[in-house]
Amino acid sequence: QLKTMFEQKKIQKSYLAWVRGNTKEFFIVDAPIKVRSDYTTSKHKVAIDPSGKSATTEFTKLLYNSDLDATLLRIKPLTGRTHQIRIHLFHMKHPIIGDPLYGTSFEVAEAYLEDRLSTKDRIKMTGAKRLMLHANNLLFVYKDKEYDITSKFSKFYE
């Protein structure tokens, strides 16, 4: 039944992400996403495309770290497309720190996908050991009871 609730968009999800640069306080990206027809030759599987499926994401700035030139965002995807958050942030010129696909050059993404990028080089190129995107909250009603489940992973934003 929970799977059906996800499919019917009855579960609200939010994420936290550290991104490059200083973002606006609040912004919405409404940009369609499409699986690329040249995916076998392109390392970016999906991209912003006017003929794609609608995709909308809300972003709220929580914190800016000037030493790192990085912003912590709360993110609410209003649709559920593949790589939606990553693509929308890349499109806004604020890629997620640690993203080896949408936060780097085509050459680095290709090397990563072909397993030609050492861990040390990947960290150097992306700025982190892992993708700095974290599922943070689920909000839904199930059997007449409201559930508000929030991650206790505070190290992500400390």
mmCIF file of C-alpha atoms in Angstrom:
data_model
loop_
_atom_site.group_PDB
_atom_site.id
_atom_site.type_symbol
_atom_site.label_atom_id
_atom_site.label_comp_id
_atom_site.label_asym_id
_atom_site.label_seq_id
_atom_site.Cartn_x
_atom_site.Cartn_y
_atom_site.Cartn_z
ATOM 1 C CA GLN A 1 0.000 0.000 0.000
ATOM 2 C CA LEU A 2 2.896 2.402 0.677
ATOM 3 C CA LYS A 3 4.233 1.732 -2.822
ATOM 4 C CA THR A 4 0.873 2.807 -4.251
ATOM 5 C CA MET A 5 0.955 5.952 -2.109
ATOM 6 C CA PHE A 6 4.356 6.853 -3.593
ATOM 7 C CA GLU A 7 3.034 6.245 -7.109
ATOM 8 C CA GLN A 8 -0.026 8.406 -6.413
ATOM 9 C CA LYS A 9 2.167 11.176 -4.941
ATOM 10 C CA LYS A 10 0.468 10.955 -1.561
ATOM 11 C CA ILE A 11 3.829 10.955 0.207
ATOM 12 C CA GLN A 12 5.701 14.248 0.433
ATOM 13 C CA LYS A 13 9.481 13.864 0.325
ATOM 14 C CA SER A 14 12.195 16.344 1.142
ATOM 15 C CA TYR A 15 15.949 16.170 0.812
ATOM 16 C CA LEU A 16 19.006 18.065 1.971
ATOM 17 C CA ALA A 17 21.892 18.823 -0.355
ATOM 18 C CA TRP A 18 25.144 20.733 -0.261
ATOM 19 C CA VAL A 19 25.595 22.549 -3.561
ATOM 20 C CA ARG A 20 28.293 24.706 -5.094
ATOM 21 C CA GLY A 21 27.922 28.468 -4.808
ATOM 22 C CA ASN A 22 25.535 30.823 -3.042
ATOM 23 C CA THR A 23 21.926 30.262 -4.106
ATOM 24 C CA LYS A 24 18.818 32.415 -3.811
ATOM 25 C CA GLU A 25 16.828 32.118 -0.570
ATOM 26 C CA PHE A 26 14.009 30.276 -2.364
ATOM 27 C CA PHE A 27 13.579 29.193 -5.958
ATOM 28 C CA ILE A 28 11.529 26.819 -8.056
ATOM 29 C CA VAL A 29 12.810 25.020 -11.119
ATOM 30 C CA ASP A 30 10.108 24.001 -13.572
ATOM 31 C CA ALA A 31 12.024 22.390 -16.419
ATOM 32 C CA PRO A 32 11.006 19.257 -18.347
ATOM 33 C CA ILE A 33 13.307 16.235 -18.268
ATOM 34 C CA LYS A 34 13.804 13.643 -20.980
ATOM 35 C CA VAL A 35 15.846 10.460 -21.316
ATOM 36 C CA ARG A 36 18.362 11.220 -24.038
ATOM 37 C CA SER A 37 17.981 9.289 -27.283
ATOM 38 C CA ASP A 38 21.782 9.190 -27.639
ATOM 39 C CA TYR A 39 22.269 7.706 -24.163
ATOM 40 C CA THR A 40 24.667 5.057 -25.465
ATOM 41 C CA THR A 41 27.076 7.822 -26.510
ATOM 42 C CA SER A 42 26.084 10.376 -23.874
ATOM 43 C CA LYS A 43 27.153 10.004 -20.264
ATOM 44 C CA HIS A 44 24.270 12.152 -19.049
ATOM 45 C CA LYS A 45 21.320 9.763 -19.240
ATOM 46 C CA VAL A 46 18.676 12.447 -18.784
ATOM 47 C CA ALA A 47 18.635 16.159 -19.543
ATOM 48 C CA ILE A 48 16.472 19.270 -19.594
ATOM 49 C CA ASP A 49 14.478 19.088 -22.824
ATOM 50 C CA PRO A 50 11.345 21.024 -23.899
ATOM 51 C CA SER A 51 9.855 17.784 -25.246
ATOM 52 C CA GLY A 52 10.443 15.957 -21.948
ATOM 53 C CA LYS A 53 8.100 15.180 -19.075
ATOM 54 C CA SER A 54 7.214 17.993 -16.696
ATOM 55 C CA ALA A 55 9.476 18.256 -13.654
ATOM 56 C CA THR A 56 9.199 20.760 -10.823
ATOM 57 C CA THR A 57 11.389 21.152 -7.748
ATOM 58 C CA GLU A 58 11.297 23.654 -4.865
ATOM 59 C CA PHE A 59 14.554 24.756 -3.214
ATOM 60 C CA THR A 60 14.965 26.606 0.102
ATOM 61 C CA LYS A 61 18.331 27.868 1.345
ATOM 62 C CA LEU A 62 19.091 26.774 4.908
ATOM 63 C CA LEU A 63 22.715 27.834 5.250
ATOM 64 C CA TYR A 64 25.564 29.334 3.236
ATOM 65 C CA ASN A 65 29.170 28.456 4.098
ATOM 66 C CA SER A 66 31.386 31.198 2.669
ATOM 67 C CA ASP A 67 34.599 29.280 3.483
ATOM 68 C CA LEU A 68 33.467 26.450 1.199
ATOM 69 C CA ASP A 69 31.346 28.616 -1.135
ATOM 70 C CA ALA A 70 28.592 26.051 -0.620
ATOM 71 C CA THR A 71 24.895 26.226 0.224
ATOM 72 C CA LEU A 72 22.814 23.737 2.193
ATOM 73 C CA LEU A 73 19.365 23.427 0.604
ATOM 74 C CA ARG A 74 16.077 21.823 1.596
ATOM 75 C CA ILE A 75 14.631 20.318 -1.569
ATOM 76 C CA LYS A 76 11.066 19.267 -2.339
ATOM 77 C CA PRO A 77 10.561 17.501 -5.658
ATOM 78 C CA LEU A 78 6.956 18.012 -6.767
ATOM 79 C CA THR A 79 7.366 15.392 -9.492
ATOM 80 C CA GLY A 80 9.488 12.252 -9.498
ATOM 81 C CA ARG A 81 11.735 12.090 -12.543
ATOM 82 C CA THR A 82 15.027 10.196 -12.793
ATOM 83 C CA HIS A 83 17.887 12.377 -11.498
ATOM 84 C CA GLN A 84 15.447 15.309 -11.230
ATOM 85 C CA ILE A 85 17.139 17.077 -8.302
ATOM 86 C CA ARG A 86 20.625 16.607 -9.727
ATOM 87 C CA ILE A 87 19.624 17.851 -13.179
ATOM 88 C CA HIS A 88 17.676 20.858 -11.913
ATOM 89 C CA LEU A 89 20.600 21.978 -9.737
ATOM 90 C CA PHE A 90 23.082 21.433 -12.580
ATOM 91 C CA HIS A 91 20.759 23.488 -14.813
ATOM 92 C CA MET A 92 20.799 26.319 -12.234
ATOM 93 C CA LYS A 93 24.627 26.255 -12.120
ATOM 94 C CA HIS A 94 24.619 24.911 -8.537
ATOM 95 C CA PRO A 95 25.618 21.245 -8.912
ATOM 96 C CA ILE A 96 25.524 18.977 -5.890
ATOM 97 C CA ILE A 97 28.918 18.592 -4.276
ATOM 98 C CA GLY A 98 30.238 15.084 -4.842
ATOM 99 C CA ASP A 99 28.206 14.504 -8.021
ATOM 100 C CA PRO A 100 30.465 12.685 -10.496
ATOM 101 C CA LEU A 101 27.892 12.889 -13.319
ATOM 102 C CA TYR A 102 26.105 16.237 -13.239
ATOM 103 C CA GLY A 103 28.654 18.159 -11.185
ATOM 104 C CA THR A 104 31.678 17.690 -13.430
ATOM 105 C CA SER A 105 32.778 17.896 -17.030
ATOM 106 C CA PHE A 106 31.676 15.347 -19.623
ATOM 107 C CA GLU A 107 35.199 13.868 -19.568
ATOM 108 C CA VAL A 108 35.165 13.326 -15.796
ATOM 109 C CA ALA A 109 31.661 11.798 -15.943
ATOM 110 C CA GLU A 110 32.806 9.461 -18.704
ATOM 111 C CA ALA A 111 35.913 8.423 -16.747
ATOM 112 C CA TYR A 112 33.775 7.799 -13.648
ATOM 113 C CA LEU A 113 31.229 5.647 -15.503
ATOM 114 C CA GLU A 114 33.968 3.675 -17.236
ATOM 115 C CA ASP A 115 35.681 3.091 -13.875
ATOM 116 C CA ARG A 116 38.811 4.958 -14.974
ATOM 117 C CA LEU A 117 38.663 7.535 -12.163
ATOM 118 C CA SER A 118 40.466 6.697 -8.932
ATOM 119 C CA THR A 119 38.711 7.416 -5.644
ATOM 120 C CA LYS A 120 41.290 10.108 -4.891
ATOM 121 C CA ASP A 121 40.733 11.812 -8.259
ATOM 122 C CA ARG A 122 36.939 11.537 -7.959
ATOM 123 C CA ILE A 123 37.020 13.265 -4.563
ATOM 124 C CA LYS A 124 39.344 15.941 -5.937
ATOM 125 C CA MET A 125 37.086 16.553 -8.969
ATOM 126 C CA THR A 126 33.732 16.449 -7.144
ATOM 127 C CA GLY A 127 34.638 17.908 -3.754
ATOM 128 C CA ALA A 128 33.373 15.048 -1.569
ATOM 129 C CA LYS A 129 33.619 11.323 -0.874
ATOM 130 C CA ARG A 130 29.973 10.855 -1.835
ATOM 131 C CA LEU A 131 27.041 12.625 -3.412
ATOM 132 C CA MET A 132 26.015 15.273 -0.868
ATOM 133 C CA LEU A 133 22.292 14.603 -1.312
ATOM 134 C CA HIS A 134 20.385 13.119 1.622
ATOM 135 C CA ALA A 135 16.764 11.962 1.910
ATOM 136 C CA ASN A 136 15.605 13.918 4.942
ATOM 137 C CA ASN A 137 11.844 13.697 5.484
ATOM 138 C CA LEU A 138 8.689 11.785 4.562
ATOM 139 C CA LEU A 139 5.222 13.117 5.355
ATOM 140 C CA PHE A 140 2.079 11.077 4.714
ATOM 141 C CA VAL A 141 -1.233 9.853 6.113
ATOM 142 C CA TYR A 142 -1.676 6.095 6.455
ATOM 143 C CA LYS A 143 -4.765 4.440 7.978
ATOM 144 C CA ASP A 144 -5.986 7.822 9.271
ATOM 145 C CA LYS A 145 -2.717 8.562 11.065
ATOM 146 C CA GLU A 146 -0.232 11.257 9.993
ATOM 147 C CA TYR A 147 3.413 10.232 9.827
ATOM 148 C CA ASP A 148 6.213 12.791 9.784
ATOM 149 C CA ILE A 149 9.482 10.872 9.572
ATOM 150 C CA THR A 150 12.667 12.939 9.721
ATOM 151 C CA SER A 151 16.228 11.674 9.474
ATOM 152 C CA LYS A 152 18.419 12.139 12.525
ATOM 153 C CA PHE A 153 21.553 12.313 10.371
ATOM 154 C CA SER A 154 22.758 15.683 11.709
ATOM 155 C CA LYS A 155 26.387 15.218 10.618
ATOM 156 C CA PHE A 156 25.244 15.973 7.082
ATOM 157 C CA TYR A 157 24.771 19.643 7.881
ATOM 158 C CA GLU A 158 27.188 20.185 10.761
#
